Short mmCIF file of C-alpha atoms in Angstrom, two decimals:
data_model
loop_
_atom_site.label_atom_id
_atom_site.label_comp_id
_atom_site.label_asym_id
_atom_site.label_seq_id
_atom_site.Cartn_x
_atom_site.Cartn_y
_atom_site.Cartn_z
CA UNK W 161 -36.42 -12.09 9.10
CA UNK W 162 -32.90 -12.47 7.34
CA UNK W 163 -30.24 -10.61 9.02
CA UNK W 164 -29.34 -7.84 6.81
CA UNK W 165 -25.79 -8.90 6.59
CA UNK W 166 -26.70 -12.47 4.78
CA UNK W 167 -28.72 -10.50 2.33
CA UNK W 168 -25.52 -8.49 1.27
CA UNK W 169 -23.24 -11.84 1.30
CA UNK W 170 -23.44 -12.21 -1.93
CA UNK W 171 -22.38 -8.55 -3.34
CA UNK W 172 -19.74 -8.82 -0.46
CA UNK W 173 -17.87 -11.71 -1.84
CA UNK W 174 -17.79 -9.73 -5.41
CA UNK W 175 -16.29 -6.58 -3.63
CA UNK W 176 -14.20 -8.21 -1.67
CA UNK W 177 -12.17 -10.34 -3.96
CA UNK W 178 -12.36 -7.41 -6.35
CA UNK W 179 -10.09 -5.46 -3.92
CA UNK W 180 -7.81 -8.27 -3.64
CA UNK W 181 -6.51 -7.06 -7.30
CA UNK W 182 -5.85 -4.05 -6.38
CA UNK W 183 -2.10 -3.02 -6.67
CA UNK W 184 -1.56 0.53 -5.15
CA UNK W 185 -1.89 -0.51 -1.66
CA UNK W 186 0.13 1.44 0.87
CA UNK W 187 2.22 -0.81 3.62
CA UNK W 188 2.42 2.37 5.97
CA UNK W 189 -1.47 3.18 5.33
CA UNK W 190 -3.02 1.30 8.13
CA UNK W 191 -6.73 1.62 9.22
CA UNK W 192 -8.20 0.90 12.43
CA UNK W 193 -11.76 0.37 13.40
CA UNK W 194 -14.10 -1.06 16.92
CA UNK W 195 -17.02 -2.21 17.73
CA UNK W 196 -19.07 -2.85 14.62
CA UNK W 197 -17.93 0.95 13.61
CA UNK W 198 -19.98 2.29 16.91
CA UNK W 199 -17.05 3.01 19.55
CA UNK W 200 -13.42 3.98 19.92
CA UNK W 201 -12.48 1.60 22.33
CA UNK W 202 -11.12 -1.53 22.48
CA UNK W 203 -7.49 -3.19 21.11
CA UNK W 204 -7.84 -0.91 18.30
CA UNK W 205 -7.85 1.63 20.16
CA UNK W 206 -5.42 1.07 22.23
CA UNK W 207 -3.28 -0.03 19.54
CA UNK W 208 -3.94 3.09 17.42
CA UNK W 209 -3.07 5.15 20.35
CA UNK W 210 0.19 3.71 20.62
CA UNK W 211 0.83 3.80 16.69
CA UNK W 212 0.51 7.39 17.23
CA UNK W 213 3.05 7.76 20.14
CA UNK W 214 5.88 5.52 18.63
CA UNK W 215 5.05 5.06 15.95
CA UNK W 216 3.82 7.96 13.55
CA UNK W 217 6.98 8.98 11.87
CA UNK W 218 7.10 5.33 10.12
CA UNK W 219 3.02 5.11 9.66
CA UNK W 220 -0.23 6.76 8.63
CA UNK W 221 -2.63 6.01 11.13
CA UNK W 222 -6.25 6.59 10.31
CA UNK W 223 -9.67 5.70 12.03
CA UNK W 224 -12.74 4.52 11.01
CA UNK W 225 -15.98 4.92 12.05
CA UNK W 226 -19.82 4.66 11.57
CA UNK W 227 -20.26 7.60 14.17
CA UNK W 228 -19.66 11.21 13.37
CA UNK W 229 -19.41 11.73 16.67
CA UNK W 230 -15.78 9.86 17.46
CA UNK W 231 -14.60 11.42 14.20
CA UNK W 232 -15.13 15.04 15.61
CA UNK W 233 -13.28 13.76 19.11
CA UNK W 234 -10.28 12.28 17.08
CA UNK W 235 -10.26 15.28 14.97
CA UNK W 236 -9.77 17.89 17.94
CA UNK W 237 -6.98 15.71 18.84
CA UNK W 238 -5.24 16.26 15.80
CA UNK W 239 -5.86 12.75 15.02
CA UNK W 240 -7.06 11.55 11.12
CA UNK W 241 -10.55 9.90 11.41
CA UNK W 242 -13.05 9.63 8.15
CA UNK W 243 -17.10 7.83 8.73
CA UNK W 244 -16.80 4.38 6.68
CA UNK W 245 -20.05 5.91 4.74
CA UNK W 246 -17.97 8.40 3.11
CA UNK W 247 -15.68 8.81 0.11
CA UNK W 248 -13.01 9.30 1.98
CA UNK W 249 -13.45 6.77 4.13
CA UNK W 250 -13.98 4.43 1.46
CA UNK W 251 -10.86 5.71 -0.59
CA UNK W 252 -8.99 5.14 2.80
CA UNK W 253 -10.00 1.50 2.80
CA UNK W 254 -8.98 1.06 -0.49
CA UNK W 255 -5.42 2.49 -0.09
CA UNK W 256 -4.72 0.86 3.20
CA UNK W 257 -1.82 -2.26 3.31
CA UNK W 258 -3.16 -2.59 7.17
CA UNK W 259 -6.30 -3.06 8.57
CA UNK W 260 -7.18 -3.75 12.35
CA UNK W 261 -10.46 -4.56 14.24
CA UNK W 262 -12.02 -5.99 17.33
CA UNK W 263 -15.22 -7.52 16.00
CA UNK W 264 -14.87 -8.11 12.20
CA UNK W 265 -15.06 -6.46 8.87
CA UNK W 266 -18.42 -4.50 10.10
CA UNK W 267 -15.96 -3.01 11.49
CA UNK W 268 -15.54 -1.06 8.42
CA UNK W 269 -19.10 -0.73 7.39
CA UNK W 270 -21.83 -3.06 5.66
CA UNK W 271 -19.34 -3.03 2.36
CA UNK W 272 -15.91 -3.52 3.58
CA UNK W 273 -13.04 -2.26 1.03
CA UNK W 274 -10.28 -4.21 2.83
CA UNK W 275 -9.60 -7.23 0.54
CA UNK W 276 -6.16 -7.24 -0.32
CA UNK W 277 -4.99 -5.37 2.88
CA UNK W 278 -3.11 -7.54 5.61
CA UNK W 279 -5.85 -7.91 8.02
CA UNK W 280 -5.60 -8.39 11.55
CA UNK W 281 -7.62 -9.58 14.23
CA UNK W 282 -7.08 -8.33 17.73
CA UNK W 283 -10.31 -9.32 18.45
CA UNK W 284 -12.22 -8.24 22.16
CA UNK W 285 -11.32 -10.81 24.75
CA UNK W 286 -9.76 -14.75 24.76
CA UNK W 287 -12.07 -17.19 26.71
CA UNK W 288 -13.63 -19.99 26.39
CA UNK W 289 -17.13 -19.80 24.89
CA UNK W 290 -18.18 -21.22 21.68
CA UNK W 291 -18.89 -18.57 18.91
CA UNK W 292 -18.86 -18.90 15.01
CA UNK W 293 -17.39 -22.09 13.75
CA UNK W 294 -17.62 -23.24 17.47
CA UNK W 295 -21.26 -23.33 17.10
CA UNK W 296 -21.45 -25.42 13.94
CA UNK W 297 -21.07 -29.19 13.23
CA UNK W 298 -21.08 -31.77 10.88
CA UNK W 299 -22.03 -30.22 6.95
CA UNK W 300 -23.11 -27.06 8.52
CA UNK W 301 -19.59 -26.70 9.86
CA UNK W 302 -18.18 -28.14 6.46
CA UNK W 303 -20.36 -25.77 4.56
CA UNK W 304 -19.97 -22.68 6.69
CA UNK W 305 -16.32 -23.30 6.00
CA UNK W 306 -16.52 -23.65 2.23
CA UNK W 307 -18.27 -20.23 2.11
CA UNK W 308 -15.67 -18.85 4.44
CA UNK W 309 -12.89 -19.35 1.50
CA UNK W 310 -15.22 -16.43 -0.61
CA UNK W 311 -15.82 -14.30 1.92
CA UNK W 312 -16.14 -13.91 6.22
CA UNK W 313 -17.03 -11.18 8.75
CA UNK W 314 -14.32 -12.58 10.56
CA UNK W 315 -11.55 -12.39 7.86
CA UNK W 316 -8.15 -11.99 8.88
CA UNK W 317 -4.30 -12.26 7.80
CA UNK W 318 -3.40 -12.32 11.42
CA UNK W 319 -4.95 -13.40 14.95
CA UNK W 320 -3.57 -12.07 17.79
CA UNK W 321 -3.85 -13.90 21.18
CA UNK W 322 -2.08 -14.05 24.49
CA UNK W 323 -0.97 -17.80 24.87
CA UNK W 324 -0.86 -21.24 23.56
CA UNK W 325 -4.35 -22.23 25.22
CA UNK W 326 -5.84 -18.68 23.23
CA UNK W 327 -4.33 -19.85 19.98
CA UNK W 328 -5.85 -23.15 19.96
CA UNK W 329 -8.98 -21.22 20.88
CA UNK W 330 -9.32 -18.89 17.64
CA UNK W 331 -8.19 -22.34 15.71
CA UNK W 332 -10.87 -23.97 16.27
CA UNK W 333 -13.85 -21.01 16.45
CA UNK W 334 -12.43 -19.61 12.96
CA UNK W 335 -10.53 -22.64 11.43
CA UNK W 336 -7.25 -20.87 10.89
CA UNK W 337 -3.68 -21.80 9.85
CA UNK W 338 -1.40 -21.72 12.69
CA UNK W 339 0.77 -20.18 11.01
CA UNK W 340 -0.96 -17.11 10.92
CA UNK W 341 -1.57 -16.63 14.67
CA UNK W 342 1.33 -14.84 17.13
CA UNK W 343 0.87 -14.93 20.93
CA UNK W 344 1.15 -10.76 21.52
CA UNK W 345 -0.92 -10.16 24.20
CA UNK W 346 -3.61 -8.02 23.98
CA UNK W 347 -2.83 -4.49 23.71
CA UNK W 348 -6.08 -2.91 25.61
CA UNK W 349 -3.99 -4.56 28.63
CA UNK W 350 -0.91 -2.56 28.65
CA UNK W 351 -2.78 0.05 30.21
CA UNK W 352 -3.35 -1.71 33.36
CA UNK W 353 0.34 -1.08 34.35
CA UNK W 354 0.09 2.14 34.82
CA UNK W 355 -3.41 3.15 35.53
CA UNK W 356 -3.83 5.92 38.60
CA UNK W 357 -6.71 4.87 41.03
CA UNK W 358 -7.64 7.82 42.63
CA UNK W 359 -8.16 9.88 39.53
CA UNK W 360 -10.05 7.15 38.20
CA UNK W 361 -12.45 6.43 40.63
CA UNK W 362 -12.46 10.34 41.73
CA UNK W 363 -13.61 10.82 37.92
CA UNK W 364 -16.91 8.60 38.49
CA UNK W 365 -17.51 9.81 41.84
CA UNK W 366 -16.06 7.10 44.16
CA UNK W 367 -13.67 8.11 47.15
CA UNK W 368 -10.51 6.21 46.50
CA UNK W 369 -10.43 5.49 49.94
CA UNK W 370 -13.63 2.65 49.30
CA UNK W 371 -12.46 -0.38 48.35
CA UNK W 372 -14.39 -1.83 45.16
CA UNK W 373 -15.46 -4.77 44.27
CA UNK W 374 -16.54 -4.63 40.29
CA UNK W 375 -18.90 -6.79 38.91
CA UNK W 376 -19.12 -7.14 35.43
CA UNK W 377 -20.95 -9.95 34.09
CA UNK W 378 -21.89 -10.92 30.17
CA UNK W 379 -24.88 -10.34 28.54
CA UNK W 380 -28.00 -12.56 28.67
CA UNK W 381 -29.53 -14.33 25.48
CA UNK W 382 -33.46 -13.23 25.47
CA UNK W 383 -34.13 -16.82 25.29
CA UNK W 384 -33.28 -16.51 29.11
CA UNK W 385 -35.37 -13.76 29.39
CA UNK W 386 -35.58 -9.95 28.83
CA UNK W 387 -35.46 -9.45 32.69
CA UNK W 388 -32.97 -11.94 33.47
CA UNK W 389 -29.83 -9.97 34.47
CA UNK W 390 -32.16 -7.58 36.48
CA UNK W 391 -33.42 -10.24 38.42
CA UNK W 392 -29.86 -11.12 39.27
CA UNK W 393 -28.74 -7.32 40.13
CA UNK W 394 -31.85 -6.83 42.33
CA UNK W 395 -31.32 -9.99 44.34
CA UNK W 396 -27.52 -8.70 45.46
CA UNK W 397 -28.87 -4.96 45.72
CA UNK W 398 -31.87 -6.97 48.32
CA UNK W 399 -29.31 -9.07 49.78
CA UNK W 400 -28.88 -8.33 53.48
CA UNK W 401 -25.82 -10.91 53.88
CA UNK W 402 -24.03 -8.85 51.10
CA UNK W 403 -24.85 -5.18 52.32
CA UNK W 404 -23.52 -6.45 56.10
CA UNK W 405 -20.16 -7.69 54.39
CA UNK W 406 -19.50 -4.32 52.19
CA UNK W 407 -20.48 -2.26 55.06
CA UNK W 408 -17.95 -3.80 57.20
CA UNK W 409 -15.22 -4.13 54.96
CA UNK W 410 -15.74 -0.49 54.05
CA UNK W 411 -16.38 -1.77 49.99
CA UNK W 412 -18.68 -0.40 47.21
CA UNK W 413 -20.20 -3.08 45.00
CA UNK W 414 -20.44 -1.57 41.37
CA UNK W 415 -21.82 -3.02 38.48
CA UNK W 416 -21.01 -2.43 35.39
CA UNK W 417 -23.66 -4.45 32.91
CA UNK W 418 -22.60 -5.56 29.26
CA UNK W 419 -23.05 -2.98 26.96
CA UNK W 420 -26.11 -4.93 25.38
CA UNK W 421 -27.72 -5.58 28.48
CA UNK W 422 -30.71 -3.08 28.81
CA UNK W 423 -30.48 -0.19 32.00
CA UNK W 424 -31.16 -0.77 35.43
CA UNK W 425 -32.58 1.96 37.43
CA UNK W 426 -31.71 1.03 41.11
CA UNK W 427 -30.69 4.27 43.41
CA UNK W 428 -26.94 4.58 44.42
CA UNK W 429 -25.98 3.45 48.35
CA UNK W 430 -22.88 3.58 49.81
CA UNK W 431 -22.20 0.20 49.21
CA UNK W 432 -23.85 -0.67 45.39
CA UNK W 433 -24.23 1.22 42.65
CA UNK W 434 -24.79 0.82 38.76
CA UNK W 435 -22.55 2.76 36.73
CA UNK W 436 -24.13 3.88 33.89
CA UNK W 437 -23.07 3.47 30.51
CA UNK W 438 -21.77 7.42 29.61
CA UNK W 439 -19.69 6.99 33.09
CA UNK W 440 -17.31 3.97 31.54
CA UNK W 441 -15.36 5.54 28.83
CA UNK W 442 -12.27 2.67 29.14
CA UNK W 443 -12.81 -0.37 30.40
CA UNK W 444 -9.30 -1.51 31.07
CA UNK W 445 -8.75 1.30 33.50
CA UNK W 446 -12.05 0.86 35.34
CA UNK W 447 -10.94 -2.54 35.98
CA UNK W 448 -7.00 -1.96 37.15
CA UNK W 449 -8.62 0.70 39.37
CA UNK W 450 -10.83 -2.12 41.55
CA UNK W 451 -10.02 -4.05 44.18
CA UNK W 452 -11.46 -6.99 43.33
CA UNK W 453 -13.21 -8.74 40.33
CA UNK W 454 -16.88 -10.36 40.25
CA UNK W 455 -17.88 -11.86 36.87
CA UNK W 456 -19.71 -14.65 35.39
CA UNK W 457 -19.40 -16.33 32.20
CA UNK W 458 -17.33 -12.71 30.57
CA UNK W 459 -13.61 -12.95 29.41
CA UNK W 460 -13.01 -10.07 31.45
CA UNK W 461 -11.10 -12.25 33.64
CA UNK W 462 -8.38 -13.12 31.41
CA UNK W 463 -7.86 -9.25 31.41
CA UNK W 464 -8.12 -8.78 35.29
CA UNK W 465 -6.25 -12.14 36.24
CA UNK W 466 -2.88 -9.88 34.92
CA UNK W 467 -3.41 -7.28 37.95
CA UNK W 468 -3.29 -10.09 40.37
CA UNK W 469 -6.31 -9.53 42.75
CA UNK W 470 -8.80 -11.03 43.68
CA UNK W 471 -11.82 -13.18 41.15
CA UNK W 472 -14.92 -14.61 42.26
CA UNK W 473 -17.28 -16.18 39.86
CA UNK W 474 -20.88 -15.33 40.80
CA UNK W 475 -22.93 -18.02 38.85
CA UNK W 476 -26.09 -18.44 39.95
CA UNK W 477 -28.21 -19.19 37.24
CA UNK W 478 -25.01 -21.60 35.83
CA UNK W 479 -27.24 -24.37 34.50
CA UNK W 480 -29.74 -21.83 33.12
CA UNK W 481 -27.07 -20.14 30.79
CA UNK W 482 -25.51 -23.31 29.13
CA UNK W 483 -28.48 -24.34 28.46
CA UNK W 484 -30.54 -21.31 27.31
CA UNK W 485 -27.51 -18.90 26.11
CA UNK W 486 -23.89 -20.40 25.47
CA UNK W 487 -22.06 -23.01 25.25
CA UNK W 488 -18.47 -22.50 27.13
CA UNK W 489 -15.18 -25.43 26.91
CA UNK W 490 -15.19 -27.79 29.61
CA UNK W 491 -11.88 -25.52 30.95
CA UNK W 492 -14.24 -22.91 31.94
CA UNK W 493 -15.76 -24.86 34.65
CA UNK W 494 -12.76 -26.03 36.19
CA UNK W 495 -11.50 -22.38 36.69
CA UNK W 496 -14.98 -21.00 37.67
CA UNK W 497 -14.88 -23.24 39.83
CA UNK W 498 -12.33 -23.01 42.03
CA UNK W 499 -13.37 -19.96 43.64
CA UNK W 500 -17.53 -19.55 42.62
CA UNK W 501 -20.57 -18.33 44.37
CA UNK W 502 -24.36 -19.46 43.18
CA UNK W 503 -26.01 -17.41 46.19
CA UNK W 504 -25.32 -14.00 47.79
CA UNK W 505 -24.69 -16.24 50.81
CA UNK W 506 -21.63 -17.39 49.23
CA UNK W 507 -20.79 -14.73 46.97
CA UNK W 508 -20.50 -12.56 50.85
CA UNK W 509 -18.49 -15.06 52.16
CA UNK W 510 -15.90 -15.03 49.21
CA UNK W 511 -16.01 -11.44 49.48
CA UNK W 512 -15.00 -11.56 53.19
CA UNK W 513 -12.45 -13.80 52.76
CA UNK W 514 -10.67 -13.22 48.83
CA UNK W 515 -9.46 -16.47 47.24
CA UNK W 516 -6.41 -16.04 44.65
CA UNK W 517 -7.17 -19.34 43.20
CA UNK W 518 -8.42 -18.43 40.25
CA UNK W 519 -6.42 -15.60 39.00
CA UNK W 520 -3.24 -18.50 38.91
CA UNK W 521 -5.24 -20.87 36.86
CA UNK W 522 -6.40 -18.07 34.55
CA UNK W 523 -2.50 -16.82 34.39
CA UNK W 524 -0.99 -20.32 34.10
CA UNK W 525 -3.79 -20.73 30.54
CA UNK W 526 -3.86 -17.56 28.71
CA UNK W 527 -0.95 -15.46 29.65
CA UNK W 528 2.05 -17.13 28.09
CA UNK W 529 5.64 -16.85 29.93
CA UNK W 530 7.39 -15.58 26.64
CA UNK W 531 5.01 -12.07 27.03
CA UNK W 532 5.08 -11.69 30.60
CA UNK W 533 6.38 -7.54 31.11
CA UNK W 534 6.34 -6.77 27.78
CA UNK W 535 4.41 -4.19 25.51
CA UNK W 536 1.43 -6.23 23.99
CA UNK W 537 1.05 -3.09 21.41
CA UNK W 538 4.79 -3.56 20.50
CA UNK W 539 4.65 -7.06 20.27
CA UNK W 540 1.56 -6.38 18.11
CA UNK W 541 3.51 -3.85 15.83
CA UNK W 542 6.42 -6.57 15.08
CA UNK W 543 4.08 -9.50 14.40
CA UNK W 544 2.58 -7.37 11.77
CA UNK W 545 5.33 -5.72 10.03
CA UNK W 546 8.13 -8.77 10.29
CA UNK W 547 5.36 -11.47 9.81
CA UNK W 548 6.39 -12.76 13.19
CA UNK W 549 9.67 -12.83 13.39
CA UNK W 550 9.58 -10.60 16.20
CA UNK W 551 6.54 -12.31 17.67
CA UNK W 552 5.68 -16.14 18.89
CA UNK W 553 3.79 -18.02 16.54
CA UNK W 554 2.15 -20.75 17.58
#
């Protein structure tokens, strides 16, 4: 079946350039939207939060959404939210001189009004896999780039990224100009300097006085099998080498799956647990309230590398997933590798004995020097409204 969004391609490239023309945009009208339209989370919202703490005597800040449900949260903050679907919504888009998202233009529905409006990708993680253009080659890459110039989900005015490494990333996967990239940081991250660990773990029933150990790996490609992140949770639940290392280091092990990956129904312990998905309403702080990080092939380590503890890569179906679900650069390995389990054997051991190695490396690639202490958010603001000025460009 053809996905419903290359059935609509070609209407999409009339609208879109249609809205280029129009000449009543609004520079202090700017839109944000997450998450294909599902969530409130994310850079945007993080940058849309701070918009409205510094920001909203200058600005108009407005969300959008495909889910009536955030729009009646934001509203009983005071906040302006409108559904994508609606007239008001679409007049927003219309009016807007700013628009922000974290996956694309579905960010703003299946007809995006946004053409014309300085565009800007924060986008929902830096890493090293190979999406979009990444995946293409030869005249499929040369004509999935020709069609780009009419119209792309991934549209933007600006990319937003947190080093040189990162902006020779989003080069390459979405052929841009360099010109229009600024290393910001990424402004989900600013949280994790100030995020309180006891009232965070308190809040999803953990006693702050357990040290945790999160593990949050990325989602599996069917192709590997619908089971196949089950079979890797139920091994570590089974594992008797891991449950004697968190029982004597006094540490919960808690998973928290991709938000595509299906449920797991395993009970709670003492020592592992899966969150489920209604207890994780913000990422960032879930993560700068653990102890230690346990991922995969997920660019959640570029966020967790900036609280400086500990990451182990638990890879044990490594061969399985380049093969069968993505392709990552050749940097990944080296990285992964400097501090990686592929049994619950090893993945105890690392936990017994925490390994720094990896956070450097991740540090030293995608956290330039120039952002180090500052406000992503504000460094976000001033690459959009001075063009970069304010802001590296690459």
């Amino acid at each position: 079946m053809i996905p419903y969004k290359k059935i609509i391609y070609p209407l999409n490239i009339v609208l879109f350039n249609l809205c280029r023309l129009i000449p009543f945009r609004n520079k202090r009208l700017w839109i944000f939207g997450a998450l294909e339209g599902k969530k409130y989370d994310d850079n945007s919202k993080a940058m849309f939060e701070y918009m409205l703490q510094a920001h909203s005597d200058e600005y108009r800040c407005v969300w959008l959404t495909n889910n009536a449900n955030i729009v009646n949260q934001l509203r009983a903050l005071g906040h302006e939210a409108y559904l994508n679907s609606t007239w008001k919504g679409k007049k927003i888009q219309l009016r807007a001189g700013v628009a922000f998202y974290t996956h694309g233009l579905m960010d703003f529905g299946w007809w995006p009004l946004v053409g014309g409006a300085k565009v800007v990708a924060l986008w929902h993680g830096m890493g090293f896999k190979q999406i979009y253009n990444g995946k293409y080659h030869g005249m499929k890459l040369r004509l999935k780039k020709t069609l780009d110039h009419f119209f792309s989900w991934t549209y933007r005015n600006v990319s937003t990224v947190t080093s040189e490494y990162a902006a020779g990333w989003v080069t390459r996967m979405f052929t841009l100009n360099p010109k229009q990239i600024y290393i910001t940081g990424q402004p989900r991250n600013d949280v994790l300097r100030s995020v309180n660990r006891d009232e965070v773990l308190s809040s999803i029933g953990i006693n702050p006085k357990k040290k945790v150990a999160i593990f949050m790996p990325t989602y599996r490609q069917q192709t590997m099998g619908e089971d196949a992140m089950e079979r890797i949770v139920t091994a570590l639940y089974q594992s008797k080498e891991l449950h004697d290392v968190l029982q004597e280091k006094n540490m919960l092990f808690l998973v928290k799956l991709h938000p595509l990956t299906p449920p797991i129904e395993l009970p709670d312990r003492d020592d592992f647990r899966i969150l489920s998905y209604k207890d994780v309403t913000d990422n960032q702080q879930l993560m700068g309230a653990c102890d230690m990080l346990v991922t995969d092939y997920s660019s959640c380590y570029v966020d967790y590398a900036l609280v400086l503890r500990p990451i182990i890569f638990y890879m044990p179906d490594e061969q399985d997933f380049y093969e069968k679900s993505e392709t990552l650069d050749e940097g990944f390995t080296e990285i992964a590798h400097s501090c990686r389990a592929a049994t619950d054997t090893e993945l105890a051991r690392l936990i017994a004995n925490p390994s720094m190695a990896a956070v450097d490396a991740i540090n030293d690639l995608f956290e330039d020097k120039s952002i180090r202490g500052t406000c992503y958010a504000e460094n976000v603001f001033h690459a959009v409204v001075s063009n970069g000025k304010n802001a590296k460009a690459k």
